[in-house]
CSV table of C-alpha atoms in Angstrom, one decimal:
chain,number,residue,atom,x,y,z
A,734,MET,CA,0.2,0.1,-0.1
A,735,GLY,CA,1.5,2.9,-1.1
A,736,SER,CA,1.9,6.9,0.8
A,737,ALA,CA,1.3,10.3,0.0
A,738,TYR,CA,3.1,12.9,1.7
A,739,ILE,CA,2.9,16.4,1.2
A,740,PHE,CA,6.1,16.9,1.1
A,741,THR,CA,8.6,14.9,0.0
A,742,LEU,CA,13.1,14.8,-0.3
A,743,GLN,CA,12.2,15.5,-4.2
A,744,PRO,CA,9.6,18.0,-4.7
A,745,THR,CA,6.6,18.2,-7.1
A,746,PHE,CA,6.2,20.6,-9.9
A,747,THR,CA,3.2,22.0,-8.0
A,748,GLN,CA,5.2,22.0,-4.6
A,749,GLY,CA,7.8,23.6,-6.5
A,750,LEU,CA,4.6,25.7,-7.3
A,751,ILE,CA,3.6,26.9,-4.2
A,752,LEU,CA,6.9,27.6,-3.2
A,753,GLY,CA,7.9,29.9,-4.8
A,754,GLN,CA,5.0,31.9,-5.1
A,755,ALA,CA,4.9,31.9,-2.0
A,756,SER,CA,8.9,33.7,-1.8
A,757,ILE,CA,7.8,36.1,-4.7
A,758,LEU,CA,4.7,37.5,-2.2
A,759,PHE,CA,7.0,36.8,0.9
A,760,LEU,CA,9.9,38.9,-1.2
A,761,LEU,CA,7.3,41.6,-1.7
A,762,PHE,CA,6.1,41.6,1.3
A,763,LEU,CA,9.1,42.9,2.5
A,764,ILE,CA,10.3,45.1,-0.5
A,765,LEU,CA,7.3,47.3,-0.1
A,766,LYS,CA,7.3,46.9,4.3
A,767,TYR,CA,11.2,47.3,5.2
A,768,LEU,CA,12.3,49.5,1.8
A,769,PHE,CA,9.1,51.9,1.0
A,770,PHE,CA,6.8,51.6,3.4
A,771,ASP,CA,7.9,52.8,7.8
A,772,THR,CA,7.8,50.7,9.9
A,773,ASP,CA,8.6,52.9,12.9
A,774,PRO,CA,5.4,53.4,14.6
A,775,GLU,CA,7.9,56.4,17.5
A,776,ARG,CA,8.9,58.0,13.8
A,777,SER,CA,6.8,60.7,13.1
A,778,SER,CA,5.9,63.0,10.0
A,779,ARG,CA,6.9,66.0,12.5
A,780,LYS,CA,10.5,64.8,11.5
A,781,ALA,CA,10.9,63.9,7.8
A,782,SER,CA,14.7,63.2,6.6
A,783,TYR,CA,13.3,65.0,4.0
A,784,PRO,CA,11.5,67.8,4.0
A,785,PRO,CA,9.9,69.6,0.6
A,786,LYS,CA,10.6,73.7,-0.1
A,787,ILE,CA,9.0,75.7,-2.5
A,788,ASP,CA,11.0,76.7,-4.9
A,789,PHE,CA,10.6,80.5,-5.2
A,790,ASP,CA,13.5,80.6,-8.5
A,791,SER,CA,11.4,78.9,-11.5
A,792,SER,CA,8.5,81.8,-10.2
A,793,GLU,CA,8.9,84.3,-12.4
A,794,GLU,CA,9.2,81.9,-15.1
A,795,ASP,CA,5.5,80.0,-14.3
A,796,VAL,CA,3.8,83.4,-13.8
A,797,THR,CA,5.0,84.1,-17.4
A,798,ALA,CA,3.1,80.9,-18.0
A,799,ALA,CA,0.3,81.5,-16.6
A,800,ARG,CA,0.0,84.9,-18.7
A,801,PHE,CA,0.6,83.2,-21.8
A,802,ASN,CA,-2.2,80.8,-20.9
A,803,LEU,CA,-4.5,83.6,-19.5
A,804,ASP,CA,-4.4,85.1,-23.1
A,805,SER,CA,-5.0,82.3,-24.4
A,806,PHE,CA,-8.2,81.6,-22.2
A,807,GLU,CA,-9.5,85.3,-22.2
A,808,ALA,CA,-9.2,84.9,-26.7
A,809,THR,CA,-12.1,82.6,-26.1
A,810,LYS,CA,-14.7,84.7,-24.3
A,811,ARG,CA,-17.8,86.1,-26.4
A,812,GLU,CA,-17.7,89.7,-26.7
A,813,GLY,CA,-20.3,91.6,-24.7
A,814,ASP,CA,-21.7,95.1,-23.3
A,815,SER,CA,-18.6,95.5,-20.9
A,816,GLU,CA,-17.7,97.9,-17.8
A,817,SER,CA,-14.6,98.5,-16.1
A,818,SER,CA,-14.2,96.7,-12.8
A,819,GLU,CA,-10.8,98.4,-12.5
A,820,TRP,CA,-12.4,99.8,-8.7
A,821,LEU,CA,-13.7,95.9,-8.4
A,822,ASN,CA,-10.1,94.3,-8.7
A,823,VAL,CA,-8.2,97.3,-6.3
A,824,PHE,CA,-11.2,96.1,-3.8
A,825,VAL,CA,-10.3,92.5,-3.9
A,826,GLN,CA,-6.7,93.8,-4.0
A,827,GLN,CA,-7.3,95.0,-0.8
A,828,VAL,CA,-9.6,92.7,1.0
A,829,LEU,CA,-7.0,89.7,0.3
A,830,ASN,CA,-3.8,91.8,1.5
A,831,ALA,CA,-6.2,92.2,5.0
A,832,TYR,CA,-6.6,88.6,4.7
A,833,ARG,CA,-2.8,87.9,4.7
A,834,ALA,CA,-1.8,90.1,7.1
A,835,LYS,CA,-3.9,89.0,9.4
A,836,LEU,CA,-2.8,85.6,9.3
A,837,ARG,CA,0.6,86.5,9.6
A,838,ASP,CA,-0.2,89.0,12.4
A,839,GLY,CA,0.5,91.7,10.6
A,840,LEU,CA,4.1,91.0,10.9
A,841,SER,CA,7.1,91.1,7.8
A,842,GLY,CA,9.4,88.4,7.2
A,843,PRO,CA,10.2,85.2,8.6
A,844,ASP,CA,8.3,86.2,11.7
A,845,GLY,CA,5.3,86.6,9.8
A,846,ASP,CA,5.6,83.3,7.8
A,847,GLU,CA,6.4,80.9,10.9
A,848,ILE,CA,2.9,82.4,12.3
A,849,ALA,CA,0.6,82.1,9.0
A,850,ARG,CA,2.7,78.9,8.8
A,851,ARG,CA,1.4,77.5,12.5
A,852,ARG,CA,-2.5,78.7,11.5
A,853,VAL,CA,-1.5,76.9,8.7
A,854,GLU,CA,-1.0,73.5,10.1
A,855,GLU,CA,-3.2,74.1,12.8
A,856,PHE,CA,-6.3,74.1,9.4
A,857,ALA,CA,-5.4,71.4,7.8
A,858,ASN,CA,-4.3,69.0,11.0
A,859,LYS,CA,-8.2,69.5,11.5
A,860,MET,CA,-10.0,68.4,8.6
A,861,ARG,CA,-7.1,65.9,7.8
A,862,PRO,CA,-8.4,62.3,8.0
A,863,ALA,CA,-7.4,61.0,10.9
A,864,GLY,CA,-7.2,56.9,10.0
A,865,LEU,CA,-6.0,58.3,6.7
A,866,LEU,CA,-3.2,60.4,7.5
A,867,ASP,CA,-0.7,60.6,10.3
A,868,TYR,CA,0.1,64.5,11.5
A,869,ILE,CA,0.6,66.5,8.4
A,870,LYS,CA,3.6,69.1,8.6
A,871,VAL,CA,3.7,72.5,6.9
A,872,HIS,CA,7.6,73.5,6.0
A,873,SER,CA,6.1,76.2,4.2
A,874,VAL,CA,3.9,78.6,3.0
A,875,SER,CA,3.3,81.3,0.2
A,876,LEU,CA,0.2,83.2,0.5
A,877,GLY,CA,0.9,85.4,-2.7
A,878,SER,CA,0.6,88.8,-3.1
A,879,SER,CA,-2.1,88.9,-6.4
A,880,ALA,CA,-5.8,89.2,-6.1
A,881,PRO,CA,-8.5,87.6,-8.5
A,882,ARG,CA,-9.1,90.0,-12.0
A,883,LEU,CA,-12.3,90.1,-12.9
A,884,SER,CA,-12.9,91.3,-16.6
A,885,ASN,CA,-15.8,92.3,-19.3
A,886,ALA,CA,-18.8,92.8,-16.8
A,887,ARG,CA,-21.6,91.6,-18.9
A,888,ILE,CA,-25.3,92.5,-17.5
A,889,ARG,CA,-27.6,89.5,-17.7
A,890,ARG,CA,-30.9,91.0,-19.8
A,891,ASP,CA,-32.4,88.3,-20.5
A,892,LEU,CA,-33.5,87.4,-16.8
A,893,SER,CA,-37.4,86.6,-15.9
A,894,PRO,CA,-39.6,89.9,-13.6
A,895,GLY,CA,-39.0,90.0,-10.8
A,896,SER,CA,-35.6,87.7,-11.2
A,897,ASP,CA,-33.2,89.3,-9.0
A,898,PRO,CA,-30.4,91.3,-11.1
A,899,GLU,CA,-27.0,89.0,-12.6
A,900,ILE,CA,-23.0,90.1,-14.3
A,901,ASP,CA,-21.2,88.1,-15.4
A,902,TYR,CA,-17.2,88.7,-15.5
A,903,ASP,CA,-14.0,86.6,-16.7
A,904,MET,CA,-12.5,86.2,-13.4
A,905,SER,CA,-8.9,85.7,-13.8
A,906,TYR,CA,-6.1,85.1,-10.7
A,907,VAL,CA,-2.3,84.8,-11.7
A,908,ASP,CA,-0.6,84.3,-8.4
A,909,THR,CA,2.8,81.8,-6.9
A,910,VAL,CA,0.2,80.7,-4.5
A,911,ALA,CA,2.4,77.1,-2.9
A,912,ILE,CA,2.0,74.9,0.8
A,913,SER,CA,4.9,72.5,0.8
A,914,ILE,CA,3.5,69.2,3.4
A,915,SER,CA,4.8,66.4,4.6
A,916,THR,CA,2.9,63.2,6.0
A,917,SER,CA,1.9,59.3,5.9
A,918,VAL,CA,-0.3,57.6,4.3
A,919,LEU,CA,-1.1,55.3,7.6
A,920,PHE,CA,-2.2,51.0,6.4
A,921,ASN,CA,-4.3,49.6,8.7
A,922,TYR,CA,-4.4,46.5,7.0
A,923,PRO,CA,-3.8,43.1,7.9
A,924,PHE,CA,-3.9,44.3,11.2
A,925,PRO,CA,-3.6,47.9,12.3
A,926,SER,CA,-0.8,50.4,12.1
A,927,PHE,CA,0.4,47.4,10.1
A,928,ALA,CA,3.1,50.1,8.2
A,929,ARG,CA,2.6,54.1,7.3
A,930,LEU,CA,4.3,55.5,3.2
A,931,PRO,CA,6.1,58.7,4.2
A,932,VAL,CA,4.9,61.1,1.5
A,933,SER,CA,6.3,64.8,1.0
A,934,LEU,CA,4.3,67.0,-1.4
A,935,THR,CA,4.9,70.9,-2.8
A,936,ILE,CA,1.9,72.3,-4.4
A,937,SER,CA,1.8,75.8,-6.5
A,938,LEU,CA,-1.0,77.5,-8.1
A,939,SER,CA,0.1,79.2,-10.9
A,940,LEU,CA,-3.3,80.4,-13.1
A,941,PHE,CA,-7.3,79.9,-11.9
A,942,ALA,CA,-9.0,81.5,-14.7
A,943,ALA,CA,-12.7,81.1,-15.5
A,944,PRO,CA,-16.1,82.7,-15.9
A,945,VAL,CA,-18.1,84.1,-13.0
A,946,ARG,CA,-21.7,85.4,-11.7
A,947,LEU,CA,-22.0,88.5,-9.2
A,948,THR,CA,-25.8,88.4,-7.6
A,949,PRO,CA,-26.1,91.8,-5.6
A,950,PRO,CA,-28.1,91.0,-2.3
A,951,HIS,CA,-32.1,91.7,-2.6
A,952,PRO,CA,-33.9,93.9,-1.1
A,953,HIS,CA,-36.7,91.4,0.3
A,954,SER,CA,-34.4,89.1,1.3
A,955,PRO,CA,-34.8,87.1,4.6
A,956,HIS,CA,-30.6,87.0,4.7
A,957,PRO,CA,-28.9,89.3,2.5
A,958,THR,CA,-25.5,87.9,0.9
A,959,ILE,CA,-23.8,88.3,-2.5
A,960,THR,CA,-23.4,85.2,-4.0
A,961,PHE,CA,-20.9,84.6,-6.6
A,962,THR,CA,-21.2,81.8,-8.8
A,963,LEU,CA,-20.1,79.7,-11.5
A,964,PRO,CA,-22.5,79.8,-14.0
A,965,SER,CA,-23.2,76.1,-14.3
A,966,PRO,CA,-21.3,72.7,-11.8
A,967,HIS,CA,-19.1,72.2,-15.4
A,968,SER,CA,-17.9,75.6,-16.2
A,969,ASP,CA,-14.7,74.8,-18.8
A,970,PHE,CA,-11.8,76.7,-16.1
A,971,THR,CA,-8.3,77.5,-16.6
A,972,LEU,CA,-6.7,75.4,-13.7
A,973,ASP,CA,-2.5,75.3,-13.8
A,974,ILE,CA,-0.6,73.7,-10.7
A,975,LYS,CA,2.5,72.7,-10.3
A,976,THR,CA,3.3,69.3,-7.8
A,977,THR,CA,6.7,68.1,-6.6
A,978,SER,CA,6.2,64.6,-4.6
A,979,LEU,CA,8.6,62.4,-2.7
A,980,MET,CA,7.0,58.7,-1.2
A,981,GLY,CA,9.0,56.2,0.0
A,982,SER,CA,11.1,55.5,3.3
A,983,ARG,CA,14.6,54.5,2.3
A,984,ALA,CA,13.4,54.0,-1.3
A,985,LYS,CA,11.8,56.9,-3.1
A,986,LEU,CA,9.2,57.8,-5.4
A,987,GLU,CA,9.9,61.2,-7.3
A,988,ASP,CA,7.0,63.4,-8.9
A,989,VAL,CA,5.2,60.4,-9.3
A,990,PRO,CA,3.0,61.7,-12.2
A,991,LYS,CA,-0.4,60.0,-10.7
A,992,VAL,CA,-0.2,61.8,-7.8
A,993,HIS,CA,-0.3,64.7,-9.6
A,994,GLU,CA,-3.1,63.7,-11.3
A,995,LEU,CA,-4.8,62.8,-7.7
A,996,ILE,CA,-4.5,66.1,-6.4
A,997,GLN,CA,-5.2,68.3,-9.8
A,998,ASN,CA,-8.7,66.1,-10.0
A,999,GLN,CA,-9.2,66.6,-6.8
A,1000,ILE,CA,-9.0,70.7,-6.8
A,1001,ARG,CA,-11.3,70.5,-9.3
A,1002,ARG,CA,-14.1,68.5,-7.7
A,1003,VAL,CA,-13.4,70.5,-4.6
A,1004,ILE,CA,-14.9,73.8,-7.7
A,1005,MET,CA,-16.9,72.4,-8.7
A,1006,ASP,CA,-18.4,71.2,-6.0
A,1007,LYS,CA,-18.3,73.9,-4.5
A,1008,GLY,CA,-19.1,76.4,-7.2
A,1009,THR,CA,-21.2,78.8,-5.0
A,1010,TRP,CA,-19.3,81.7,-2.5
A,1011,LYS,CA,-22.4,83.5,-0.3
A,1012,VAL,CA,-20.2,87.2,1.5
A,1013,VAL,CA,-22.5,87.4,4.7
A,1014,LEU,CA,-23.3,91.0,5.3
A,1015,PRO,CA,-22.4,92.9,8.3
A,1016,GLY,CA,-25.6,93.5,10.2
A,1017,LEU,CA,-28.2,92.1,7.6
A,1018,SER,CA,-27.2,88.3,8.8
A,1019,SER,CA,-25.2,86.3,10.0
A,1020,VAL,CA,-23.2,83.4,8.8
A,1021,SER,CA,-24.9,80.5,10.7
A,1022,GLN,CA,-28.4,81.9,9.3
A,1023,VAL,CA,-26.8,81.7,5.5
A,1024,LYS,CA,-25.2,77.9,5.7
A,1025,GLU,CA,-28.9,76.9,6.9
A,1026,ASP,CA,-30.3,78.3,4.2
A,1027,MET,CA,-27.4,76.8,1.2
A,1028,LYS,CA,-28.3,73.5,3.6
A,1029,MET,CA,-31.7,73.6,2.8
A,1030,GLU,CA,-31.2,75.0,-0.7
A,1031,ARG,CA,-29.0,71.7,-1.4
A,1032,GLU,CA,-32.0,70.2,0.3
A,1033,LEU,CA,-34.5,71.5,-1.3
A,1034,ALA,CA,-32.0,71.0,-5.4
A,1035,ASP,CA,-32.2,67.1,-4.3
A,1036,GLU,CA,-35.5,66.5,-3.7
A,1037,THR,CA,-36.2,68.4,-7.0
A,1038,PHE,CA,-33.6,66.1,-9.4
A,1039,SER,CA,-34.1,62.7,-7.5
């Protein structure tokens, strides 16, 4: 009577195949865990070994390219009754300058930069998904110096009687707004705190251009606001951003195209989802009241399309 053994001193083809596949999987596990991932739970992204830096040397070149793209964008816009918007551009510039000064506590130079960096870092960690990302370390921030410019104002005359007046603009924003961060992507499978993938990113915006619709406050509205809206969720807009990335612990992957594509698509999605911005008028409404109005508008829109 013969005996059957799973393993013998003379391995069969099936045994060799199983051992070969197991060896490959084990080798892949070691490469990922000890070459690209960071397995030390005490290690934090706050002590990044390769903190990214914002490259200001290329800003002039980026702005030149952005202005070229802006000229191409504006050349495609329709002609119509236009009014000067220079007064509004001066107003917007001063408003943004006031916010920049507030973020820096009115300080200039390195002291103001550090205050702005800490505030942006605090906000980023309030918003981060704790189960997916480790602590976000913000290394540097550039708040820019320019402001969105509105041009080619066109008063809409095709509105129904009693509707709110609307003004269409062509908006362009050319600047060097940038942020440089490092963090780690957390892997909790097959068990919690299995590994972490260190990631460093620098994201800089050079151009954003889009059509914008301004709706003044209605006198009989319960909570009057000034509303800026992208005319439709699928409006064409120009978004030029530059990203640099480093991924990995010991071995590092540099400037992965998929990372740039993911970041750009995410920013575009947020812009389309948040296509309406309301400015609360002091003494006429409060932020909480306007938020409640927007919530009710979204619920009404969902019921309409459902």
